[in-house]
Short mmCIF file of C-alpha atoms in Angstrom, two decimals:
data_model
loop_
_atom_site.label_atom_id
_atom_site.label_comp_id
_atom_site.label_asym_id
_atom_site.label_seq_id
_atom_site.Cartn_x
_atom_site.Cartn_y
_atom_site.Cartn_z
CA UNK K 2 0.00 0.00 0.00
CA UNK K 3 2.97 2.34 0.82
CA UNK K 4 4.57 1.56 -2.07
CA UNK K 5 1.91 2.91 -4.67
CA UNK K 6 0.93 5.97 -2.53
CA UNK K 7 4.75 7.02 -2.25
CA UNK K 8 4.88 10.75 -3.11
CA UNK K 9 7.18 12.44 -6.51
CA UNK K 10 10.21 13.90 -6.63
CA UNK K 11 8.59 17.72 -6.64
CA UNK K 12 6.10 16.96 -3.70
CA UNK K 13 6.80 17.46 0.16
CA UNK K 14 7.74 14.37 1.83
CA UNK K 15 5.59 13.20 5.32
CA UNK K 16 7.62 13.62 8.16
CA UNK K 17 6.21 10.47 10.43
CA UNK K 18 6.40 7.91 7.51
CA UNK K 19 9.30 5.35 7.63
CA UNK K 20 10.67 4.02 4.87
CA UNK K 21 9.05 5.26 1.40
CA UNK K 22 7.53 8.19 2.31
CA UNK K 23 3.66 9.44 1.46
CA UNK K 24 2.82 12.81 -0.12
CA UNK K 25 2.60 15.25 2.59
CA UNK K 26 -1.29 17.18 2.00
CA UNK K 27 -0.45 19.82 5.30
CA UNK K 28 2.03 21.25 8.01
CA UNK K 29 1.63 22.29 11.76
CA UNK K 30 3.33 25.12 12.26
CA UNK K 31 2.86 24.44 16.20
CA UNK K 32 4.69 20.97 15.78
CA UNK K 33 7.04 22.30 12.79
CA UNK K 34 6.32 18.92 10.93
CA UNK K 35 4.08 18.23 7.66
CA UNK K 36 2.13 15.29 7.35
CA UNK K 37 0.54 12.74 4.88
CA UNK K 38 -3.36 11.96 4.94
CA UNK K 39 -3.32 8.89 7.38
CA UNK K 40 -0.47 11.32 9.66
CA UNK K 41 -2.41 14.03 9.77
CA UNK K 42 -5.27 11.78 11.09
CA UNK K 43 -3.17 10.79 13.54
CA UNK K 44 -2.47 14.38 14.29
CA UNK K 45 -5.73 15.63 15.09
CA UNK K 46 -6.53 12.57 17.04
CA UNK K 47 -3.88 13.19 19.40
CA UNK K 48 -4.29 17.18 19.68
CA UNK K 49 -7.71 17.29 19.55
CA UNK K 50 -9.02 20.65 20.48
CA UNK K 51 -5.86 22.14 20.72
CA UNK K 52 -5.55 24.90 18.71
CA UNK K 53 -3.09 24.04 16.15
CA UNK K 54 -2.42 25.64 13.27
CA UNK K 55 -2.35 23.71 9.94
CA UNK K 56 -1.34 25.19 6.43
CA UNK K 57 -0.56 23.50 2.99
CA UNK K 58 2.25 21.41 2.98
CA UNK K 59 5.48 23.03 1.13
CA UNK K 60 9.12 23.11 1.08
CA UNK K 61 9.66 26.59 2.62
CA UNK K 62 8.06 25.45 6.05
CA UNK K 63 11.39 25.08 7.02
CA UNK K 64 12.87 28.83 5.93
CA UNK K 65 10.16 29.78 8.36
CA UNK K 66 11.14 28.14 11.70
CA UNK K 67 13.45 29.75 14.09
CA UNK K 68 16.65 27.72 14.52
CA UNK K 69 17.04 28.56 18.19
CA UNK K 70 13.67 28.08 18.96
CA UNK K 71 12.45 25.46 16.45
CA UNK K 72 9.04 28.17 16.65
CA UNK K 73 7.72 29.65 13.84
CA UNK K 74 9.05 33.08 12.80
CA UNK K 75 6.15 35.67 12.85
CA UNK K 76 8.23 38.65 14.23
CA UNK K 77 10.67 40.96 12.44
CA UNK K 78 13.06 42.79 14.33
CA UNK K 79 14.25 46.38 13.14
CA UNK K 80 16.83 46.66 14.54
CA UNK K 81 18.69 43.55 13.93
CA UNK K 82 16.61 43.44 10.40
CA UNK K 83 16.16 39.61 10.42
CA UNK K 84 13.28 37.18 10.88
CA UNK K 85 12.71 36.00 14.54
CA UNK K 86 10.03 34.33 16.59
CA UNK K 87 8.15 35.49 19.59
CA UNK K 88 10.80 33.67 22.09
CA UNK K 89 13.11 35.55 20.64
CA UNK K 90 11.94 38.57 21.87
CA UNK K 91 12.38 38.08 25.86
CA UNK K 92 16.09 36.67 24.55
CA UNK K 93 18.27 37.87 22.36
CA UNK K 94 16.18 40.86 21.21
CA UNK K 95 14.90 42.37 24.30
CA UNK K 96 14.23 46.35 23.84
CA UNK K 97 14.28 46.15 19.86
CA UNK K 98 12.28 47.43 17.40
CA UNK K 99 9.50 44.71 16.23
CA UNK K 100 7.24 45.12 14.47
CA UNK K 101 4.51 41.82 13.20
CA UNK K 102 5.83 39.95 9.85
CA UNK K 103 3.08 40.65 8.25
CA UNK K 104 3.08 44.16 8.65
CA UNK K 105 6.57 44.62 7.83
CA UNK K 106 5.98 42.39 4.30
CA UNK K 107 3.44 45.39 3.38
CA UNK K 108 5.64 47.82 4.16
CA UNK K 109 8.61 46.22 2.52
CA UNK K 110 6.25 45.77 -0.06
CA UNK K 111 5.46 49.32 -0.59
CA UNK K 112 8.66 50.45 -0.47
CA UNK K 113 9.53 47.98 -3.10
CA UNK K 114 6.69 49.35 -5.33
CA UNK K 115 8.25 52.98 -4.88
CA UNK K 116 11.72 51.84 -5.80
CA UNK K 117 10.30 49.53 -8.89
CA UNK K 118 8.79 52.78 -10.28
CA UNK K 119 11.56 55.41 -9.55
CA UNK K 120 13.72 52.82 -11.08
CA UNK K 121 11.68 52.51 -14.26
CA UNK K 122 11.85 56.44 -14.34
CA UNK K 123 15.04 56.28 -14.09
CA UNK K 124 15.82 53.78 -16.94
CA UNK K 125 13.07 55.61 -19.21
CA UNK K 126 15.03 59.21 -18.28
CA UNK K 127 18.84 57.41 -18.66
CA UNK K 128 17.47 55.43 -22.47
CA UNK K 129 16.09 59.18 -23.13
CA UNK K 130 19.40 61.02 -22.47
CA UNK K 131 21.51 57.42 -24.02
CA UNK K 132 19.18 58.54 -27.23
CA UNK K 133 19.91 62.22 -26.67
CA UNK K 134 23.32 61.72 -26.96
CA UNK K 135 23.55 59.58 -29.80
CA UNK K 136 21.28 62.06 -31.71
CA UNK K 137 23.78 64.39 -30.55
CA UNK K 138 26.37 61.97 -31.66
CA UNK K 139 25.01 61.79 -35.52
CA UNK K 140 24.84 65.57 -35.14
CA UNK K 141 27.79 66.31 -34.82
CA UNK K 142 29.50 63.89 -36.89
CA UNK K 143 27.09 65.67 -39.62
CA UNK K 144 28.24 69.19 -38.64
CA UNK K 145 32.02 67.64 -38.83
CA UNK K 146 31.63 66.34 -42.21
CA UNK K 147 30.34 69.55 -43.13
CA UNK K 148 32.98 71.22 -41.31
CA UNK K 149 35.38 69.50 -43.05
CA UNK K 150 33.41 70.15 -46.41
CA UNK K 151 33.41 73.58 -46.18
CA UNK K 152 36.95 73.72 -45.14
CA UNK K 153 38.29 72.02 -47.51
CA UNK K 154 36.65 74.47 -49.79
CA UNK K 155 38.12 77.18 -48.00
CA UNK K 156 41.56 75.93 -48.62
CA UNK K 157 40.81 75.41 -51.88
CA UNK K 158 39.65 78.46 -52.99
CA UNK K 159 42.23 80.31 -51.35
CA UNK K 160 45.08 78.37 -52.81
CA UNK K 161 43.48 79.28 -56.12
CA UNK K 162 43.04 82.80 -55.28
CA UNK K 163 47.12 82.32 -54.33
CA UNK K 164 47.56 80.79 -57.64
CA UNK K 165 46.03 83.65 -59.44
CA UNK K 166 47.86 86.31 -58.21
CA UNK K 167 51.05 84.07 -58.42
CA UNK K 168 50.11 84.31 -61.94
CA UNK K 169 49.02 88.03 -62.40
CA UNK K 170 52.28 89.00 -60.31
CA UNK K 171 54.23 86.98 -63.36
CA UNK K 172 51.97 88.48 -65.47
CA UNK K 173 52.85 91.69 -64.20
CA UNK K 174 56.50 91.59 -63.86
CA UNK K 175 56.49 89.58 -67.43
CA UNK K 176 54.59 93.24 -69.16
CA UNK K 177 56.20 95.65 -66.65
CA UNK K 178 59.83 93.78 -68.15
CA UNK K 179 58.96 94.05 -71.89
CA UNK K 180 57.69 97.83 -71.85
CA UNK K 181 60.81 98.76 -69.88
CA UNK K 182 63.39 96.52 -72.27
CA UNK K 183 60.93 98.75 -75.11
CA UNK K 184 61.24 101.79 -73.61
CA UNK K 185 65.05 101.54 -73.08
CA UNK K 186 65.50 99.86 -76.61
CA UNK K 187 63.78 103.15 -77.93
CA UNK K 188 66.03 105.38 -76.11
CA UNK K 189 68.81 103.49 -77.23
CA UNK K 190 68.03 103.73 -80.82
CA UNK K 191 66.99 106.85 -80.89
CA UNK K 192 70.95 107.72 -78.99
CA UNK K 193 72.45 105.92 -81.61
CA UNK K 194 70.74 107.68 -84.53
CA UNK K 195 72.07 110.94 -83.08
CA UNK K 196 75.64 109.13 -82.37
CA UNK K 197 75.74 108.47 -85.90
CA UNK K 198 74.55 112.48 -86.57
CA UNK K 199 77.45 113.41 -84.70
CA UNK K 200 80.04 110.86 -86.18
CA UNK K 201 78.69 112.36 -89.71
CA UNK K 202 79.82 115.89 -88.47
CA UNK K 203 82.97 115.05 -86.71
CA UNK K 204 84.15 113.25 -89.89
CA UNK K 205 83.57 116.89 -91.32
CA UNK K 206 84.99 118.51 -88.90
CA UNK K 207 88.17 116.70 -89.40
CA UNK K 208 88.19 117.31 -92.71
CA UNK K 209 88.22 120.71 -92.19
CA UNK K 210 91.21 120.59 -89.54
CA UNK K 211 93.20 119.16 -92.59
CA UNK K 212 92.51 122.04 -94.36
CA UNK K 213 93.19 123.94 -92.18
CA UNK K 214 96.80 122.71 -92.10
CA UNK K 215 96.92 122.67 -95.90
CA UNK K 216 98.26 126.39 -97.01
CA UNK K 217 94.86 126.55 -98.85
CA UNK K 218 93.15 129.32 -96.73
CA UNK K 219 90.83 130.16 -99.82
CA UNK K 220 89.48 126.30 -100.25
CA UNK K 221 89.37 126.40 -96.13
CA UNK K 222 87.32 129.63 -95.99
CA UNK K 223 85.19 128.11 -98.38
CA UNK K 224 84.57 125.13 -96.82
CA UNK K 225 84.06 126.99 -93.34
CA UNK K 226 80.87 128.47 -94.97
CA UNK K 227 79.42 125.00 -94.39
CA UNK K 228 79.95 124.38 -91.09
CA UNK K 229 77.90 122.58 -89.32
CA UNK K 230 76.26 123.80 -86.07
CA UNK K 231 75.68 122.01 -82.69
CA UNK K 232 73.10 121.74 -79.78
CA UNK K 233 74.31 121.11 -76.58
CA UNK K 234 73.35 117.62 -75.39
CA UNK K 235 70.70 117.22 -73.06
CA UNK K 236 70.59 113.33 -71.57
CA UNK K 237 66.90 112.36 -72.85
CA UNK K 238 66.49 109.47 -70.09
CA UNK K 239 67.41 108.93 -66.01
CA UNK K 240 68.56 105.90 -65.09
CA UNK K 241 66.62 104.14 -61.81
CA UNK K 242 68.28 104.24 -58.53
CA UNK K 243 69.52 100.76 -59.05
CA UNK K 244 69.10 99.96 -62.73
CA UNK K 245 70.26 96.11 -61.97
CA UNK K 246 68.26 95.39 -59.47
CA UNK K 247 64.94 97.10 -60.38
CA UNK K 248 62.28 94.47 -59.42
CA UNK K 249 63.57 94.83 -55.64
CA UNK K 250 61.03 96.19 -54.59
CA UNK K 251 58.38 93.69 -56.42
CA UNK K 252 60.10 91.25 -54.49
CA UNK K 253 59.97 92.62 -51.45
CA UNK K 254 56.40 93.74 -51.51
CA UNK K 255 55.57 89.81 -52.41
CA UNK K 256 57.91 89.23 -49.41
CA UNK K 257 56.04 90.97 -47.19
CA UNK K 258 52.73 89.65 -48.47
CA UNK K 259 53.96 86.35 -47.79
CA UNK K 260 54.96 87.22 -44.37
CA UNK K 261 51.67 88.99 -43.37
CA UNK K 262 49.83 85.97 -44.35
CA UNK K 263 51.66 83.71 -42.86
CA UNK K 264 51.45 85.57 -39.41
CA UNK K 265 47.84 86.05 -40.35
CA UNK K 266 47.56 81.92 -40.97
CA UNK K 267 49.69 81.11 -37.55
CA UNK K 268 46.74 83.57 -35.77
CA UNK K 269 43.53 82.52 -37.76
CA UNK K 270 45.02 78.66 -36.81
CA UNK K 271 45.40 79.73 -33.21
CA UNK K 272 42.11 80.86 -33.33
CA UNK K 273 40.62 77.82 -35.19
CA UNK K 274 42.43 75.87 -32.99
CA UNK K 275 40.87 77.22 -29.59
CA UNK K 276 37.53 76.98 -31.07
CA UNK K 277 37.95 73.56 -32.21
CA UNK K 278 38.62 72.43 -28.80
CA UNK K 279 35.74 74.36 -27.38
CA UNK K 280 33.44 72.04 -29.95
CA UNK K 281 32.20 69.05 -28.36
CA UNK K 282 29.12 67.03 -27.85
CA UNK K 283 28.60 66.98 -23.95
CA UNK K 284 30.13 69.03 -20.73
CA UNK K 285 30.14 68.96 -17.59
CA UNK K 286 27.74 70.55 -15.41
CA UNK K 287 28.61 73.55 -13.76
CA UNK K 288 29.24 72.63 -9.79
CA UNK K 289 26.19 72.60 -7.48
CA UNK K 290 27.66 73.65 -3.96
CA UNK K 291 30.06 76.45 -2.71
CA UNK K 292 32.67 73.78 -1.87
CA UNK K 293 32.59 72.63 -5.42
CA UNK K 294 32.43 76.09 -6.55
CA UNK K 295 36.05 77.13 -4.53
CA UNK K 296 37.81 74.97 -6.18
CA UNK K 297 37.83 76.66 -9.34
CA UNK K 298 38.79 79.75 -6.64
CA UNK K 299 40.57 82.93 -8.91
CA UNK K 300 42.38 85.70 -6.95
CA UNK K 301 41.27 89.26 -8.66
CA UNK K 302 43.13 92.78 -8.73
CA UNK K 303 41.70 95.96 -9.66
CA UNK K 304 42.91 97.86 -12.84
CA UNK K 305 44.01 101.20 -11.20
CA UNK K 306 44.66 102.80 -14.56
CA UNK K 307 40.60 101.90 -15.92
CA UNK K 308 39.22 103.67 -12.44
CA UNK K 309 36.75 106.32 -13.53
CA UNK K 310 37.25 109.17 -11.54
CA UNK K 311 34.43 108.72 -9.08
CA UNK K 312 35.66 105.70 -8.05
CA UNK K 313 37.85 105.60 -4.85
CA UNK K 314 40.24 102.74 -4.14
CA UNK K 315 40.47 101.80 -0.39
CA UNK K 316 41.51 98.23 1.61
CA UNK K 317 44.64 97.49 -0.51
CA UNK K 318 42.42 98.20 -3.91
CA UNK K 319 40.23 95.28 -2.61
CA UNK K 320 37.49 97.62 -2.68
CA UNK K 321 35.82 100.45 -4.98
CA UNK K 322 33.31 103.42 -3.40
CA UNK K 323 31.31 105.54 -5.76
CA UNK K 324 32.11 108.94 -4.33
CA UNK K 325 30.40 112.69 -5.01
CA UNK K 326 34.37 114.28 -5.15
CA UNK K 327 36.10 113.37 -8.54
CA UNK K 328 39.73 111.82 -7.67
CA UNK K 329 42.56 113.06 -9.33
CA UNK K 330 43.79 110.12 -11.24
CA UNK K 331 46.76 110.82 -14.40
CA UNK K 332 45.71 110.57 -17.76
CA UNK K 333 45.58 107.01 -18.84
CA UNK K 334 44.32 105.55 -22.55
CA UNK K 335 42.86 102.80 -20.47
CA UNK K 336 41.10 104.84 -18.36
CA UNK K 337 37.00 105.16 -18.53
CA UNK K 338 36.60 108.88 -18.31
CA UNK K 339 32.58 108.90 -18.81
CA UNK K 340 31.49 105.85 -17.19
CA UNK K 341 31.87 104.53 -13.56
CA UNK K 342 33.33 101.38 -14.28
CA UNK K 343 36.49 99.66 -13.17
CA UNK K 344 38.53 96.58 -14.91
CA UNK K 345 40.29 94.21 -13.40
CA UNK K 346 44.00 93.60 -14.49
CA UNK K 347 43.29 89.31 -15.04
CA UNK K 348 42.75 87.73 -18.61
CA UNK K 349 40.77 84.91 -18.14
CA UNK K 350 40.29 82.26 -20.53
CA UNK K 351 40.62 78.45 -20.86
CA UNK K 352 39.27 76.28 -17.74
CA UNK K 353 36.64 77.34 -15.01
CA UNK K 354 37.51 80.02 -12.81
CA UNK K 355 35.38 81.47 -10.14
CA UNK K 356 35.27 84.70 -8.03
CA UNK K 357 32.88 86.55 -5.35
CA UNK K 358 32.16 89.83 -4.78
CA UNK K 359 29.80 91.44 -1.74
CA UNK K 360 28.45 94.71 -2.83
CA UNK K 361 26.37 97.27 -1.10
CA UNK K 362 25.83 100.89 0.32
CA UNK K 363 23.99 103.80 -1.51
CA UNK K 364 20.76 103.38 -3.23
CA UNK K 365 21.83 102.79 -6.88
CA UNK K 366 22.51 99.85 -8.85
CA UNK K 367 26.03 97.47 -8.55
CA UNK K 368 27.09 96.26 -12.09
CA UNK K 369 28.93 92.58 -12.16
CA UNK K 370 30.50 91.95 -15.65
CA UNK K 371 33.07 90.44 -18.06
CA UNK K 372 34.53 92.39 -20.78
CA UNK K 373 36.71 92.21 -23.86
CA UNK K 374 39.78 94.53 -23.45
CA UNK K 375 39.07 96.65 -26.48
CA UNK K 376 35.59 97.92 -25.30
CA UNK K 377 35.27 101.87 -25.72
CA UNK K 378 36.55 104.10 -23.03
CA UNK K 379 36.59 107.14 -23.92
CA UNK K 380 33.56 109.99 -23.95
CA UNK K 381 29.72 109.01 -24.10
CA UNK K 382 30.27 106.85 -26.58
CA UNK K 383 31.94 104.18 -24.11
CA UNK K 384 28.96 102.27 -23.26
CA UNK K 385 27.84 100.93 -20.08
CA UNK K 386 28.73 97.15 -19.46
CA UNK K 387 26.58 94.86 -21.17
CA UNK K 388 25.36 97.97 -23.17
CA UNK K 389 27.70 96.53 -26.63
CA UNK K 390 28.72 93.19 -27.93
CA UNK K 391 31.84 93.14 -26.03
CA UNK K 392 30.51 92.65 -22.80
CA UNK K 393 28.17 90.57 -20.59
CA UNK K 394 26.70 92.47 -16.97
CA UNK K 395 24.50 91.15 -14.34
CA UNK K 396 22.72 94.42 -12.88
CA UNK K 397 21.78 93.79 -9.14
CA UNK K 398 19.39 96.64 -7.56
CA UNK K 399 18.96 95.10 -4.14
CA UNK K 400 16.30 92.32 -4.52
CA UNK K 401 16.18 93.10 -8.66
CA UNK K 402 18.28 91.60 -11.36
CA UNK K 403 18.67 92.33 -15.03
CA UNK K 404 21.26 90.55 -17.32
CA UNK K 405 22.73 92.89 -19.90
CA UNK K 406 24.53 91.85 -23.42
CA UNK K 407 24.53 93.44 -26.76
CA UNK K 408 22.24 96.35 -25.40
CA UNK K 409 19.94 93.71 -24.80
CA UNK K 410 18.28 93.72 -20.94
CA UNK K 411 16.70 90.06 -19.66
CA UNK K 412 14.86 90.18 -16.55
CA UNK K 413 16.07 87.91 -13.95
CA UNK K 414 13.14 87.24 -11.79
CA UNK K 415 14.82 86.47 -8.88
CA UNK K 416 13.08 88.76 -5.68
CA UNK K 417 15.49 87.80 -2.78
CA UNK K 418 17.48 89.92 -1.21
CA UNK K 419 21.12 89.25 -1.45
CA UNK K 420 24.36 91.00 -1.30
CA UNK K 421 27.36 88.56 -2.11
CA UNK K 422 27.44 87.26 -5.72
CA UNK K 423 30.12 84.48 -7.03
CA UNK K 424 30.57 84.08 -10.69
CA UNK K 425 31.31 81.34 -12.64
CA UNK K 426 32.90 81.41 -15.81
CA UNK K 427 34.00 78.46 -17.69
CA UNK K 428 35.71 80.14 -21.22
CA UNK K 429 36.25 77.14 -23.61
CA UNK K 430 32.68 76.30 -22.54
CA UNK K 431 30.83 79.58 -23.22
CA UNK K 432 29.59 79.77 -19.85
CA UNK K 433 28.93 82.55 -17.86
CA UNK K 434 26.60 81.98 -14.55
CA UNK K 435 25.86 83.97 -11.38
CA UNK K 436 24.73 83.12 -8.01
CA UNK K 437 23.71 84.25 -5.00
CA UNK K 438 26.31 82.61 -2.34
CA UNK K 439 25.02 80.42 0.00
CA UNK K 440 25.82 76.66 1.22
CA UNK K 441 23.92 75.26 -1.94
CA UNK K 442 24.46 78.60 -4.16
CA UNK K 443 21.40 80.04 -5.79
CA UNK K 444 21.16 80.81 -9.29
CA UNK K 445 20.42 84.07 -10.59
CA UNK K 446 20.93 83.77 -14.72
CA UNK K 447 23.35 81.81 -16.88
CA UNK K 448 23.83 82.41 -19.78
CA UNK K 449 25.66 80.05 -22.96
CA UNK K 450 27.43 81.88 -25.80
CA UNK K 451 30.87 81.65 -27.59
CA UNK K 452 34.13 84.10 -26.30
CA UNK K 453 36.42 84.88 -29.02
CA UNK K 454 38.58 86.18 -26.80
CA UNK K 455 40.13 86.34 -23.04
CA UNK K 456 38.05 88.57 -20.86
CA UNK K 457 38.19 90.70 -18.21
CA UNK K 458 36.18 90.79 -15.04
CA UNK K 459 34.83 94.60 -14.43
CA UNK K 460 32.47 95.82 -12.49
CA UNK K 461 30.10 99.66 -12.82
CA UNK K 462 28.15 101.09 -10.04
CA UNK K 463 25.82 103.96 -9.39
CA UNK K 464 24.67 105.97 -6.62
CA UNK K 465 26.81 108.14 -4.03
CA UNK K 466 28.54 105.48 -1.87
CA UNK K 467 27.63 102.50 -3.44
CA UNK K 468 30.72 100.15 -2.67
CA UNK K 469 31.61 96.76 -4.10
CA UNK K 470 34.52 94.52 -2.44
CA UNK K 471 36.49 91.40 -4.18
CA UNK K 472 36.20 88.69 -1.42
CA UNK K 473 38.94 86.43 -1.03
CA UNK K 474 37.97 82.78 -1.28
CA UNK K 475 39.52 80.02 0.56
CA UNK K 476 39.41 76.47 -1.29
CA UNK K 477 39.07 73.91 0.99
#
């Protein structure tokens, strides 16, 4: 009989049977042992009305029992985060954090369900940028190729244009060099007709000398009647400076053609160059916290010799004071003599730097800007920072912002009050950013565009005793 009713290789085994064991059909989890159908009659004989608790038979019964204990494990422990029963409890976790299995399943449970959908969202936003990028990718290969197109076509049409006048300077030396040899030939031709004049004559004239000499003064008297008359000689051509050398100065002006293009090329390539480095696909972000910020920490001086005259100097030039009384600074070409601005002496270009300044004082406005050197200076037509193309100004009235470039104004929305501003400015990148400084660093504007050149940090300001101080940063 126990040999046809033996249970398969998949099915729980009967604990109680000896031998070939039965199908198990349930498990007491009070006696921790699952049973076939004659066991489990067996089972309920003997524990009749005792309340023992029977579930289907299956081979994690034992996952669920307590090795110390040999009780089932209905408790979880927080604290120790691991499965325990209630005897457990009064011993080895006495004072923890429990909480009931099944409770702690739901909110394990829950939690799971959050991190299953933030981690979808996270794949779908991770394949979204992976297919940004390689969008970006084809992109730019595209724009390469038709970098490459058009420079190559560049190249191309300049060596031809170098070819051309190669070819109209032979051109021109080739004419200039037959209408001279012409010219000269003429002049010597025309010389040597009169030469032979002349020889004509003299052989008269020597004729007549023989006379002369001949005791015949009636046949020389005669003769004299005849003689001929003479011009003095005036030279009908000048000779050039240097008659053997007189393409010199062709040669030289070619000379210096070359050499102006070639210094022109070895610029234009530095140029190309920087830019070409600049051009990428993706960047860095810009960093998020003041820490991060420091480390790209850039020590600023003032430009004495740009000071308007309003503008007084004071803490070892760390600072700059709009004042009423005009100071009397020498004449300088760098100077701004309508504006109240101020450079500062650094060229920045290349990797991020970063710089803060704490303004205040007065009730006008506090310009923060970057500037290429060659902005105007001089009169009202020097423009106000961010007023022209060559300059980029954050405008702070208090609580008010307004980013200036090309005479263009951009409202910065930003209604808190602050007073210290850092800047960060990462050249090759075409960034320019301000915040207000603070443990996290708020942003006020940034803005993306493409230097062509170093600039120079500078800074404008309005209103009697408005002052604005460079603040030394410490990287940590």
């Amino acid at each position: 009989m126990e040999e046809t009713a033996s249970s398969g290789s998949t099915d729980v085994k009967c604990d109680v049977c000896i031998g070939l064991k039965r199908k198990a059909e349930q498990a007491c989890l009070e006696c921790v042992s699952s049973y076939c159908e004659i066991h489990l009659d067996l089972h309920n004989t003997l524990h009749v009305g005792k309340r023992h608790r029977l579930v289907e038979a299956n081979e994690t019964l034992r996952e669920k029992i307590c090795p110390h204990h040999e009780k089932l494990q209905e408790v979880y422990c927080r604290t120790d985060q691991q499965c325990i029963c209630h005897l457990c409890i009064t011993d080895n976790h006495r004072g923890h954090d429990v909480i009931a299995l099944e409770k702690e399943v739901i909110d394990k449970q829950l939690k799971l369900g959050e991190l299953q959908r933030q981690t979808t969202d996270t794949i779908q936003a991770m394949e979204k940028d992976v297919q940004e990028l390689r969008q970006a990718v084809e992109v730019f290969r595209t724009s390469v190729q038709e970098a490459l197109k058009k420079s190559e076509g560049s190249f191309t049409g300049l060596i031809q244009s170098m070819k051309d006048n190669r070819r109209k300077v032979t051109e021109l030396i080739q004419g200039q060099t037959d209408a001279a040899e012409r010219q000269a030939e003429e002049f010597a031709e025309t010389l040597q007709q009169e030469i032979n004049k002349l020889k004509d004559i003299d052989d008269k004239l020597k004729y007549l000398e023989l006379l002369s000499h001949s005791n015949n003064d009636v046949r020389f008297l005669e003769n004299t009647m005849q003689m001929p008359s003479l011009n003095a000689y005036k030279k009908c051509f000048i000779l050039l400076e240097h008659p053997y050398c007189s393409f010199d100065r062709a040669t030289e002006a070619v000379a210096e053609l070359i050499t102006k293009l070639n210094i022109i090329s070895k610029w234009s390539l530095l140029t190309i160059s920087g830019r070409v480095k600049t051009t990428g696909i993706v960047t860095s972000p810009p960093p998020q916290t003041r820490q991060d910020f420091l480390q790209y920490a850039t020590k600023l001086t003032f430009n004495t010799n740009t000071a308007h005259t309003s503008l007084r100097l004071s803490d070892e030039d760390r600072k700059v004071t709009a004042s009423h009384l005009n100071k009397d600074y020498p004449e300088h070409t760098e100077r701004f003599d309508c504006r109240a601005q101020i450079l500062c002496n650094e060229a920045l270009k290349g990797s991020p730097h970063y710089w803060e300044v704490e303004f205040g004082g007065g009730g006008g406005w506090v310009c923060i800007a970057v500037s290429y050197k060659g902005i105007c200076r001089k009169g009202k037509r020097g423009p106000l920072f961010g007023r022209n193309s060559y300059s980029w100004g954050l405008r702070s009235y208090g609580s008010t912002s307004e980013f200036w470039h090309n005479n263009k104004m951009i409202d910065c929305k930003s209604q808190s009050w602050y007073s210290r501003i850092g800047v960060y400015l990462h050249h090759n990148a075409g960034i320019l950013a301000f915040y207000s400084v603070s443990d996290n660093m708020g942003l006020i504007y940034k803005t993306q565009t493409m230097f062509s050149e170093p600039v120079y940090p500078g800074f404008g300001m309005s209103g009697k005793g408005c002052y604005l101080r460079l603040c030394d940063q410490v990287k940590s």
